[in-house]
XYZ file of C-alpha atoms in Angstrom:
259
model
C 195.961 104.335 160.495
C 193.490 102.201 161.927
C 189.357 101.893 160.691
C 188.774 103.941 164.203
C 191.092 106.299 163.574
C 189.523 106.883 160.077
C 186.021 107.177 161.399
C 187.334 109.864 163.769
C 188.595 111.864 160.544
C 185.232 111.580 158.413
C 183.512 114.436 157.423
C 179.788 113.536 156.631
C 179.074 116.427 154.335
C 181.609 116.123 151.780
C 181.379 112.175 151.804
C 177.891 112.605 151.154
C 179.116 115.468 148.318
C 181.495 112.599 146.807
C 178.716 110.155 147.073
C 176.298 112.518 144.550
C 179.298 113.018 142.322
C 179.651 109.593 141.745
C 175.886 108.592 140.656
C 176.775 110.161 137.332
C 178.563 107.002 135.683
C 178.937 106.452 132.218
C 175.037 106.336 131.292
C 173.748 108.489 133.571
C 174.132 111.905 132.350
C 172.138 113.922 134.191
C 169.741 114.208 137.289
C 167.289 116.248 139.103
C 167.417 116.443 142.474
C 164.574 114.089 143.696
C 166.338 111.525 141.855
C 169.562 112.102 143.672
C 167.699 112.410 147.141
C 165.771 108.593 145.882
C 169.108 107.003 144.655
C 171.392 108.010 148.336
C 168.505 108.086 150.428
C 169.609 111.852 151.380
C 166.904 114.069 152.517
C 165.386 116.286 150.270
C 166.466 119.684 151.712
C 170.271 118.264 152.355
C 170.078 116.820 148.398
C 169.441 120.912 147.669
C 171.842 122.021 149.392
C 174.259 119.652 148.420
C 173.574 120.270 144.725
C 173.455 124.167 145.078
C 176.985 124.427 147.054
C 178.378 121.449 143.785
C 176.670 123.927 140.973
C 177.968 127.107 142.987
C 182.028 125.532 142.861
C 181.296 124.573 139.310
C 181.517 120.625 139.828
C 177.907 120.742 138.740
C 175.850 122.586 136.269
C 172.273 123.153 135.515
C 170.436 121.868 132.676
C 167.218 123.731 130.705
C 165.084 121.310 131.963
C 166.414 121.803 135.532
C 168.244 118.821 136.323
C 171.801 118.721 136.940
C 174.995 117.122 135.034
C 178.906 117.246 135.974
C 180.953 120.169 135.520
C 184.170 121.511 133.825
C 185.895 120.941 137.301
C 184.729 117.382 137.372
C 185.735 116.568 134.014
C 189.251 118.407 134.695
C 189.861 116.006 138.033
C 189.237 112.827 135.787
C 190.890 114.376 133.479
C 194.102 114.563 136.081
C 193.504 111.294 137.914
C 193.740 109.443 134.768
C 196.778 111.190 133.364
C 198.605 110.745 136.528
C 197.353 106.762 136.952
C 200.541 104.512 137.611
C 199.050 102.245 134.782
C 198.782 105.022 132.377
C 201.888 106.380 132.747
C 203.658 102.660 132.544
C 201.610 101.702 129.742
C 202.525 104.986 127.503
C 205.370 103.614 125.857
C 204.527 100.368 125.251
C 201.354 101.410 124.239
C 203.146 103.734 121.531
C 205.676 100.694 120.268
C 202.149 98.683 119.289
C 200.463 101.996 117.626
C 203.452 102.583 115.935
C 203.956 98.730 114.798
C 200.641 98.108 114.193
C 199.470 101.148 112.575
C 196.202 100.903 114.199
C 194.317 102.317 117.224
C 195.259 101.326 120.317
C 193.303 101.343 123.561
C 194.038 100.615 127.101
C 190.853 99.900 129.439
C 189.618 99.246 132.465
C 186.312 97.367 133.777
C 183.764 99.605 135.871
C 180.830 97.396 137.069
C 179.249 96.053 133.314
C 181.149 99.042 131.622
C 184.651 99.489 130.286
C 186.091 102.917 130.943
C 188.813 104.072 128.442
C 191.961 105.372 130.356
C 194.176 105.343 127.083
C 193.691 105.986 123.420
C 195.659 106.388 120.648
C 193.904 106.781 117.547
C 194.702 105.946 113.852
C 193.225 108.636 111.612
C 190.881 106.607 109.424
C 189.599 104.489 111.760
C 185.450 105.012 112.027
C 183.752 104.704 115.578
C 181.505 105.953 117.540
C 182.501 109.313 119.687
C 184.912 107.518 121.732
C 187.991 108.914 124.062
C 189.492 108.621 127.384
C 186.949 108.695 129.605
C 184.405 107.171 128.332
C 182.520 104.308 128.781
C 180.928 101.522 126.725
C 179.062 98.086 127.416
C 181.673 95.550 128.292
C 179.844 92.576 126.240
C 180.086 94.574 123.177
C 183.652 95.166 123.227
C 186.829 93.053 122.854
C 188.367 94.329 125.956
C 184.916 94.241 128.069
C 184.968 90.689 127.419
C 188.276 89.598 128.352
C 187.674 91.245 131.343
C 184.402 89.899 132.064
C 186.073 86.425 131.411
C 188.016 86.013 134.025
C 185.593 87.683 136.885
C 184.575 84.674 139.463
C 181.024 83.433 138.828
C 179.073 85.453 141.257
C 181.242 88.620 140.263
C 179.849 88.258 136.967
C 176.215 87.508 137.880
C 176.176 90.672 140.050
C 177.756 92.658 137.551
C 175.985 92.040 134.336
C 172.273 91.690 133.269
C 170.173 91.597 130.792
C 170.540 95.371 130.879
C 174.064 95.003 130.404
C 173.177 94.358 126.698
C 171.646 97.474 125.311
C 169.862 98.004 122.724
C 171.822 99.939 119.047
C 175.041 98.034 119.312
C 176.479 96.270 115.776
C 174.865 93.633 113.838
C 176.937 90.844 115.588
C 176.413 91.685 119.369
C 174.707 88.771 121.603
C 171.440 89.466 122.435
C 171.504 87.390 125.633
C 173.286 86.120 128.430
C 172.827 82.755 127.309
C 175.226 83.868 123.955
C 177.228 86.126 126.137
C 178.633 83.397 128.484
C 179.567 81.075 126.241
C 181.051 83.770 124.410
C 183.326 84.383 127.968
C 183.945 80.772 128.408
C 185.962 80.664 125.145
C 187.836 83.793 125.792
C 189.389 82.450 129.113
C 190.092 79.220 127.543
C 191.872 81.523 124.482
C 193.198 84.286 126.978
C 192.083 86.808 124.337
C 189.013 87.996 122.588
C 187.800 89.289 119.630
C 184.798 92.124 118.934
C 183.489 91.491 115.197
C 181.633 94.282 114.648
C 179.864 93.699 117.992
C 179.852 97.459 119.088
C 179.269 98.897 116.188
C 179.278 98.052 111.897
C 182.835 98.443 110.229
C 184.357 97.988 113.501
C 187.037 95.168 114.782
C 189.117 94.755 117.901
C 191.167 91.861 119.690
C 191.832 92.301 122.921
C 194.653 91.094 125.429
C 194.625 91.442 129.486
C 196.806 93.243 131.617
C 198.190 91.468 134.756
C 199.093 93.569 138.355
C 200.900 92.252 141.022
C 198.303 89.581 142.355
C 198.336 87.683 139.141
C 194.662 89.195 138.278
C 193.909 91.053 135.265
C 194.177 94.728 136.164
C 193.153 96.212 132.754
C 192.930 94.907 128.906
C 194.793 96.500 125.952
C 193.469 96.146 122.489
C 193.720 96.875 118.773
C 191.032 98.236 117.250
C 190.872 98.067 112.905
C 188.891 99.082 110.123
C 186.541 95.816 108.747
C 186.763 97.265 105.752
C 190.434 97.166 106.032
C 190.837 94.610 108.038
C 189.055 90.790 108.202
C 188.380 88.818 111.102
C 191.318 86.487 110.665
C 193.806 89.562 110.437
C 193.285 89.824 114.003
C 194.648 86.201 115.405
C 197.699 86.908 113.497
C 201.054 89.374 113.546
C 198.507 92.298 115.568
C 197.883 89.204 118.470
C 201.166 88.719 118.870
C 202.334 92.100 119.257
C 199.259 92.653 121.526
C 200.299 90.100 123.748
C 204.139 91.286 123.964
C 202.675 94.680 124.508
C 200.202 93.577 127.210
C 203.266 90.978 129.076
C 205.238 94.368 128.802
C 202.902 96.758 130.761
C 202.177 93.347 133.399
C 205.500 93.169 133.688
C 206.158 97.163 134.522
C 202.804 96.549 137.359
C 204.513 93.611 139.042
C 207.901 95.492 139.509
C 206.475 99.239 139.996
């Protein structure tokens, strides 16, 4: 089908629907309507109605305040789409062997903009984070497989993509505090092809991180382990739990290429 034939198929109102859907990313949690009609540049009255006929199917809700944040239906099609993801469902195994192996949590990732959006988790009991699961979304430059992702981005990919504001404020007691850090930070990790998160996200918290190759020889996600520091040190990670990672993560490239 050709871009003509496309255009001839496009329905305005539910790409403008899709478009209001998807300005609720991983910090943005909720929104009134003026700020949806400023943010698309959709009139006012078609930002109501668009809202009202999301809230009436139950992709939106309402919020005491009166602004608006996803759904149950929303977060039961993510839910779906990342379940039924070719790279989920190649990864599950291997992603299993290194759990099992390693006895740690295991993650499997994917970059969003200057975010990393968890598609896979598997979770040792005692391990202490932050409220994380599939789905959600965390600052790339605080987290192993964030950076390893970031790494190998082209220069201006990386400029566009993350800020100063890509470096919040309330991450651990190691994260950079500047892009300045935070590059040379990224220039190591390509030279390495791996990176490490030393309580970066958050205190008590570890992670080395591996990435995930498709079929065009770029990295199409990251896999990491994530450990205890009280457990675990530093140097624990560039041992036995690298070298599993990186089997694990030539594994999954390998099921991509040949999917």
């Amino acid at each position: 089908m050709t871009s003509s034939d496309r255009s001839r198929y496009h329905i305005a109102a539910l790409a403008k629907g899709l478009q209001v859907l998807s300005l609720f990313d991983g910090p943005t949690l909720s929104l009134r309507t003026s700020d949806i009609a400023a943010m698309t540049g959709i009139p006012m009255p078609t930002a109501f109605r668009i809202v009202s006929t999301l809230e009436d199917l139950g992709y939106l809700e309402r919020r005491h305040d009166g602004s608006v944040q996803p759904g149950v239906k929303v977060l039961t099609l993510g839910s779906a789409a990342m379940r039924g993801s070719s790279l989920v469902q190649l990864s599950d195994r291997p992603l299993r062997l290194l759990a099992e192996a390693t006895g740690e949590t295991v993650n499997l990732g994917i970059l969003i903009e200057d975010r990393v959006l968890y598609l896979a988790r598997l979770r040792n009991a005692d391990l202490v984070t932050a409220n994380v699961h599939v789905g959600s979304t965390l600052p790339a430059p605080y987290t192993s497989m964030g950076k390893v992702l970031l790494a190998y981005l082209p220069q201006d990919d990386l400029d566009r993509r993350v800020t100063d504001a890509s470096l919040p404020s309330g991450a651990g007691p190691n994260a950079v505090t500047n892009m300045s850090a935070l590059r040379a930070q990224l220039e190591q990790i390509r030279r390495d092809g791996y990176a490490v998160q030393d309580e970066e996200l958050a205190q008590g918290l570890r992670s080395v991180s591996v990435p995930v190759f498709g079929a065009d020889d770029a990295p199409a996600a990251a896999v990491n382990v994530a450990v205890s520091a009280m457990r675990r040190t530093n140097a624990d990670l560039h041992g036995e739990i690298l070298t599993r990672l990186r089997e694990t993560a030539d594994d999954i490239s390998t099921r991509l290429r040949t999917h």
